[in-house]
Amino acid sequence: MVRGVRLVILGRQGAGKGTQCMRLARHYVVPHVSTGDIFRASVKAGSEFGLQADEFMRAGTLVPDEIVVGVVRERLCQRDARARGFILDGFPRTAAQAEGLDEMLAEERMPIDVTVNLDIAEEDALARLAARRVCSTCATIYSTSRPPAINWTCDNCGGEVVQRQDDTEEAIRKRLADYNELTTPLIDWYTERDSLVHIEALGSPDEVLARLVCAIDDRKGA
Ligand code: ADP
């Protein structure tokens, strides 16, 4: 079996993080830890925490750092992540989250193998987000140009494929602006630690996956 890995995937909304992280998770047999998916699942479950997260998400604003760091810590301490590793998608998004992650991984002795930035220009990201559709059950991502085979029914699980409630033009612009302001500085943070790899996000999902696996294996010395 292929060796596991501990990865952080950065990239602005629309870069294809969700799509690629699902594929990478299958390739390396590690859990895909998407903070957005975790929050959407708790909204769907109607928990009190979900109600709180829903307000932030609908407005396109970030969930407070302490809450997100706590949620990620709980997930990374589970058995599968400890045994094989994990792929972090959508976290960290602020300097405080990056520091929180660094501390938690040092305490748990789980160093990151590779941090990847999926590079995409803002205009290309906007076009992809307007076309994005997602399975409301398993979170598989589609687009109006790459729909499921049958009538917006997920190819993977049969769930309903819909447009995300926070994929309105206003919320998208807010998220991209927050990314530029709060998340872009993390590129320098990881560059200084010499663990950042840049990957071009344009191209078919298969092409981008091949680029990612090649760069990750190269860094891991596999
Ligand atoms: P996108 O990348 O398009 O913003 P995500 O699915 O990653 O979509 O996140 C959806 C929403 O979940 C965000 O707008 C935010 O409200 C919340 N969220 C996800 N990850 C984080 C995080 N690391 N910090 C704060 N809020 C987050």
mmCIF file with all atom_site columns, C-alpha atoms and ligand atoms in Angstrom, residues 13 17 35-37 39-40 56-57 60-63 68 90-91 93 97 129 132 164 166 175, ligand 1:
data_model
loop_
_atom_site.group_PDB
_atom_site.id
_atom_site.type_symbol
_atom_site.label_atom_id
_atom_site.label_alt_id
_atom_site.label_comp_id
_atom_site.label_asym_id
_atom_site.label_entity_id
_atom_site.label_seq_id
_atom_site.pdbx_PDB_ins_code
_atom_site.Cartn_x
_atom_site.Cartn_y
_atom_site.Cartn_z
_atom_site.occupancy
_atom_site.B_iso_or_equiv
_atom_site.pdbx_formal_charge
_atom_site.auth_seq_id
_atom_site.auth_comp_id
_atom_site.auth_asym_id
_atom_site.auth_atom_id
_atom_site.pdbx_PDB_model_num
ATOM   1  C CA  . GLN A 1 13  ? -11.630 29.638 -3.524 1.00 0.00 ? 13  GLN A CA  1
ATOM   2  C CA  . LYS A 1 17  ? -8.783  22.338 -3.524 1.00 0.00 ? 17  LYS A CA  1
ATOM   3  C CA  . THR A 1 35  ? -13.234 22.584 7.560  1.00 0.00 ? 35  THR A CA  1
ATOM   4  C CA  . GLY A 1 36  ? -15.931 23.842 5.142  1.00 0.00 ? 36  GLY A CA  1
ATOM   5  C CA  . ASP A 1 37  ? -17.322 20.273 4.800  1.00 0.00 ? 37  ASP A CA  1
ATOM   6  C CA  . PHE A 1 39  ? -19.181 22.995 9.112  1.00 0.00 ? 39  PHE A CA  1
ATOM   7  C CA  . ARG A 1 40  ? -21.695 22.185 6.361  1.00 0.00 ? 40  ARG A CA  1
ATOM   8  C CA  . PHE A 1 56  ? -20.879 32.951 9.462  1.00 0.00 ? 56  PHE A CA  1
ATOM   9  C CA  . MET A 1 57  ? -21.021 30.827 6.332  1.00 0.00 ? 57  MET A CA  1
ATOM   10 C CA  . GLY A 1 60  ? -19.224 34.518 3.693  1.00 0.00 ? 60  GLY A CA  1
ATOM   11 C CA  . THR A 1 61  ? -17.307 35.482 6.842  1.00 0.00 ? 61  THR A CA  1
ATOM   12 C CA  . LEU A 1 62  ? -14.809 33.311 8.663  1.00 0.00 ? 62  LEU A CA  1
ATOM   13 C CA  . VAL A 1 63  ? -15.746 31.197 11.667 1.00 0.00 ? 63  VAL A CA  1
ATOM   14 C CA  . VAL A 1 68  ? -11.900 26.212 13.952 1.00 0.00 ? 68  VAL A CA  1
ATOM   15 C CA  . GLY A 1 90  ? -9.436  25.172 3.876  1.00 0.00 ? 90  GLY A CA  1
ATOM   16 C CA  . PHE A 1 91  ? -7.340  25.289 7.045  1.00 0.00 ? 91  PHE A CA  1
ATOM   17 C CA  . ARG A 1 93  ? -6.756  30.426 6.715  1.00 0.00 ? 93  ARG A CA  1
ATOM   18 C CA  . GLN A 1 97  ? -4.808  29.307 12.681 1.00 0.00 ? 97  GLN A CA  1
ATOM   19 C CA  . LEU A 1 129 ? -17.088 29.463 -8.583 1.00 0.00 ? 129 LEU A CA  1
ATOM   20 C CA  . ARG A 1 132 ? -19.606 25.270 -9.193 1.00 0.00 ? 132 ARG A CA  1
ATOM   21 C CA  . ARG A 1 164 ? -23.934 26.064 -2.469 1.00 0.00 ? 164 ARG A CA  1
ATOM   22 C CA  . ASP A 1 166 ? -22.805 30.742 -0.023 1.00 0.00 ? 166 ASP A CA  1
ATOM   23 C CA  . ARG A 1 175 ? -14.470 35.259 0.578  1.00 0.00 ? 175 ARG A CA  1
HETATM 24 P P1  . ADP B 2 .   ? -14.583 28.373 0.258  1.00 0.00 ? 1   ADP B P1  1
HETATM 25 O O1  . ADP B 2 .   ? -13.177 27.848 0.115  1.00 0.00 ? 1   ADP B O1  1
HETATM 26 O O2  . ADP B 2 .   ? -15.295 28.527 -1.049 1.00 0.00 ? 1   ADP B O2  1
HETATM 27 O O3  . ADP B 2 .   ? -14.668 29.601 1.110  1.00 0.00 ? 1   ADP B O3  1
HETATM 28 P P2  . ADP B 2 .   ? -15.136 26.321 2.231  1.00 0.00 ? 1   ADP B P2  1
HETATM 29 O O4  . ADP B 2 .   ? -16.015 25.158 2.000  1.00 0.00 ? 1   ADP B O4  1
HETATM 30 O O5  . ADP B 2 .   ? -13.697 26.070 2.435  1.00 0.00 ? 1   ADP B O5  1
HETATM 31 O O6  . ADP B 2 .   ? -15.419 27.260 0.982  1.00 0.00 ? 1   ADP B O6  1
HETATM 32 O O7  . ADP B 2 .   ? -15.669 27.189 3.467  1.00 0.00 ? 1   ADP B O7  1
HETATM 33 C C1  . ADP B 2 .   ? -17.017 27.615 3.556  1.00 0.00 ? 1   ADP B C1  1
HETATM 34 C C2  . ADP B 2 .   ? -17.179 28.529 4.778  1.00 0.00 ? 1   ADP B C2  1
HETATM 35 O O8  . ADP B 2 .   ? -16.836 27.795 5.981  1.00 0.00 ? 1   ADP B O8  1
HETATM 36 C C3  . ADP B 2 .   ? -16.285 29.755 4.818  1.00 0.00 ? 1   ADP B C3  1
HETATM 37 O O9  . ADP B 2 .   ? -16.840 30.861 4.121  1.00 0.00 ? 1   ADP B O9  1
HETATM 38 C C4  . ADP B 2 .   ? -16.214 30.021 6.340  1.00 0.00 ? 1   ADP B C4  1
HETATM 39 O O10 . ADP B 2 .   ? -17.396 30.647 6.807  1.00 0.00 ? 1   ADP B O10 1
HETATM 40 C C5  . ADP B 2 .   ? -16.157 28.624 6.920  1.00 0.00 ? 1   ADP B C5  1
HETATM 41 N N1  . ADP B 2 .   ? -14.769 28.148 7.064  1.00 0.00 ? 1   ADP B N1  1
HETATM 42 C C6  . ADP B 2 .   ? -14.208 27.094 6.425  1.00 0.00 ? 1   ADP B C6  1
HETATM 43 N N2  . ADP B 2 .   ? -12.912 26.936 6.792  1.00 0.00 ? 1   ADP B N2  1
HETATM 44 C C7  . ADP B 2 .   ? -12.647 27.921 7.673  1.00 0.00 ? 1   ADP B C7  1
HETATM 45 C C8  . ADP B 2 .   ? -11.487 28.320 8.405  1.00 0.00 ? 1   ADP B C8  1
HETATM 46 N N3  . ADP B 2 .   ? -10.315 27.654 8.310  1.00 0.00 ? 1   ADP B N3  1
HETATM 47 N N4  . ADP B 2 .   ? -11.572 29.404 9.202  1.00 0.00 ? 1   ADP B N4  1
HETATM 48 C C9  . ADP B 2 .   ? -12.716 30.069 9.332  1.00 0.00 ? 1   ADP B C9  1
HETATM 49 N N5  . ADP B 2 .   ? -13.852 29.780 8.670  1.00 0.00 ? 1   ADP B N5  1
HETATM 50 C C10 . ADP B 2 .   ? -13.832 28.703 7.846  1.00 0.00 ? 1   ADP B C10 1
#
